[in-house]
XYZ file of C-alpha atoms in Angstrom:
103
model
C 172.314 6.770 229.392
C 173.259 8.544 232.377
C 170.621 7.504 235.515
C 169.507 10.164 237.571
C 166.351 10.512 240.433
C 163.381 11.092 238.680
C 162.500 14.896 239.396
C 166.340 15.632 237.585
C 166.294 15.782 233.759
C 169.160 13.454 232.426
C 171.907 15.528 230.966
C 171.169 13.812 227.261
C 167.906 15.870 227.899
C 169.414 18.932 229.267
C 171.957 19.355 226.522
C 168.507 18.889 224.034
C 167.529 21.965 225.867
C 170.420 24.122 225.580
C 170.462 23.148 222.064
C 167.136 24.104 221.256
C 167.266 27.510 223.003
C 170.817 28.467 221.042
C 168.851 27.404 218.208
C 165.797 29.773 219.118
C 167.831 32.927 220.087
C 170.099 32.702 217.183
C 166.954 32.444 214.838
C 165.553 35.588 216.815
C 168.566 37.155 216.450
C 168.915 36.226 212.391
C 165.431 37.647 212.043
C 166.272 40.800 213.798
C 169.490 41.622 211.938
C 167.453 41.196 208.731
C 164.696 43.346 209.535
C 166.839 46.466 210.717
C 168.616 45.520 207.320
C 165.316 45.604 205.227
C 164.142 49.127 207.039
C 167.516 50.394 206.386
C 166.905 49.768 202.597
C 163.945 51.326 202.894
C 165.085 54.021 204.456
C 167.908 54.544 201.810
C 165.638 54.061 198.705
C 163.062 56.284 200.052
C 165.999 59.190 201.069
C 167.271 58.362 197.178
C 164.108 58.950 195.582
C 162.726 62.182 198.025
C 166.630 63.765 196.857
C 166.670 62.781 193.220
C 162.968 62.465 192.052
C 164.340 62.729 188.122
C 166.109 59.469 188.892
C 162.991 57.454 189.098
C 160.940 58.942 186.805
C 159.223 61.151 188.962
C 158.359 64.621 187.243
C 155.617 67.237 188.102
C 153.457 65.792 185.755
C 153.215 62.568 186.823
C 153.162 63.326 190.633
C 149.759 62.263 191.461
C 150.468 58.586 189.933
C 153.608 58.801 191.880
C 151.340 60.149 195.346
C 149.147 56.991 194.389
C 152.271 54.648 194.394
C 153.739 55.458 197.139
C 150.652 55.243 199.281
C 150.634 51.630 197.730
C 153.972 50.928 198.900
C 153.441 52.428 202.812
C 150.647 49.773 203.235
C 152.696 47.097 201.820
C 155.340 48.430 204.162
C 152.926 48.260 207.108
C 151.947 44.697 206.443
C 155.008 43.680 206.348
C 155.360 45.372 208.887
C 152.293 43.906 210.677
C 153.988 40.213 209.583
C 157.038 41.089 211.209
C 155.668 41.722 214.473
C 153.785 38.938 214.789
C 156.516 36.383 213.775
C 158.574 38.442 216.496
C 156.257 37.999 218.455
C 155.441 34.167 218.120
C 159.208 33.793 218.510
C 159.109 35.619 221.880
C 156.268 33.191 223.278
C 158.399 30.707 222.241
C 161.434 31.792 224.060
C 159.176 32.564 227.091
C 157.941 28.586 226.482
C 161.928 27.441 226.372
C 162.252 28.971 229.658
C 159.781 27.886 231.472
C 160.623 24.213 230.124
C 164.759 25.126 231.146
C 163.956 26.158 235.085
């Protein structure tokens, strides 16, 4: 163990540190790159299905069970949505945390 004055971390500690804050930002930055590529899926599907309403079943006649669905699916897409942002934003905090801890 290296010895160093007592108001200096000891660089076993400090290399915990940078450890744990690659750690954090390459979670943040996992989670990040998978929600832009779950709204571009959305995004897709629901372009798909607005082009080529046939393809999914969707006729005139059923429209209004359709209406129903996809109001179902826009507040499943907001909480998710709502979910999202608050594990961003938990993450964040804890990034904020990190470096307060690293200065």
């Amino acid at each position: 163990m290296n010895k160093s004055p007592k108001n200096e971390p000891s660089l076993e500690v400090l290399v915990a540190r940078f450890a744990y804050a690659s750690a954090a930002v390459l979670t943040l930055s996992d989670m990040l790159g998978t929600i832009s590529a779950g709204l571009a899926l959305r995004l897709v599907e629901e372009a798909t299905a607005s082009s080529n309403p046939s393809a999914n079943g969707r006729t005139n006649s059923n429209s209004s069970r359709n209406n129903s669905s996809n109001s179902s699916n826009n507040s499943m897409f907001y909480f998710e949505a709502e979910q999202m942002q608050r594990q961003m934003d938990e993450l964040i905090l804890e990034l904020k945390r990190l470096k307060k801890m690293m200065s």
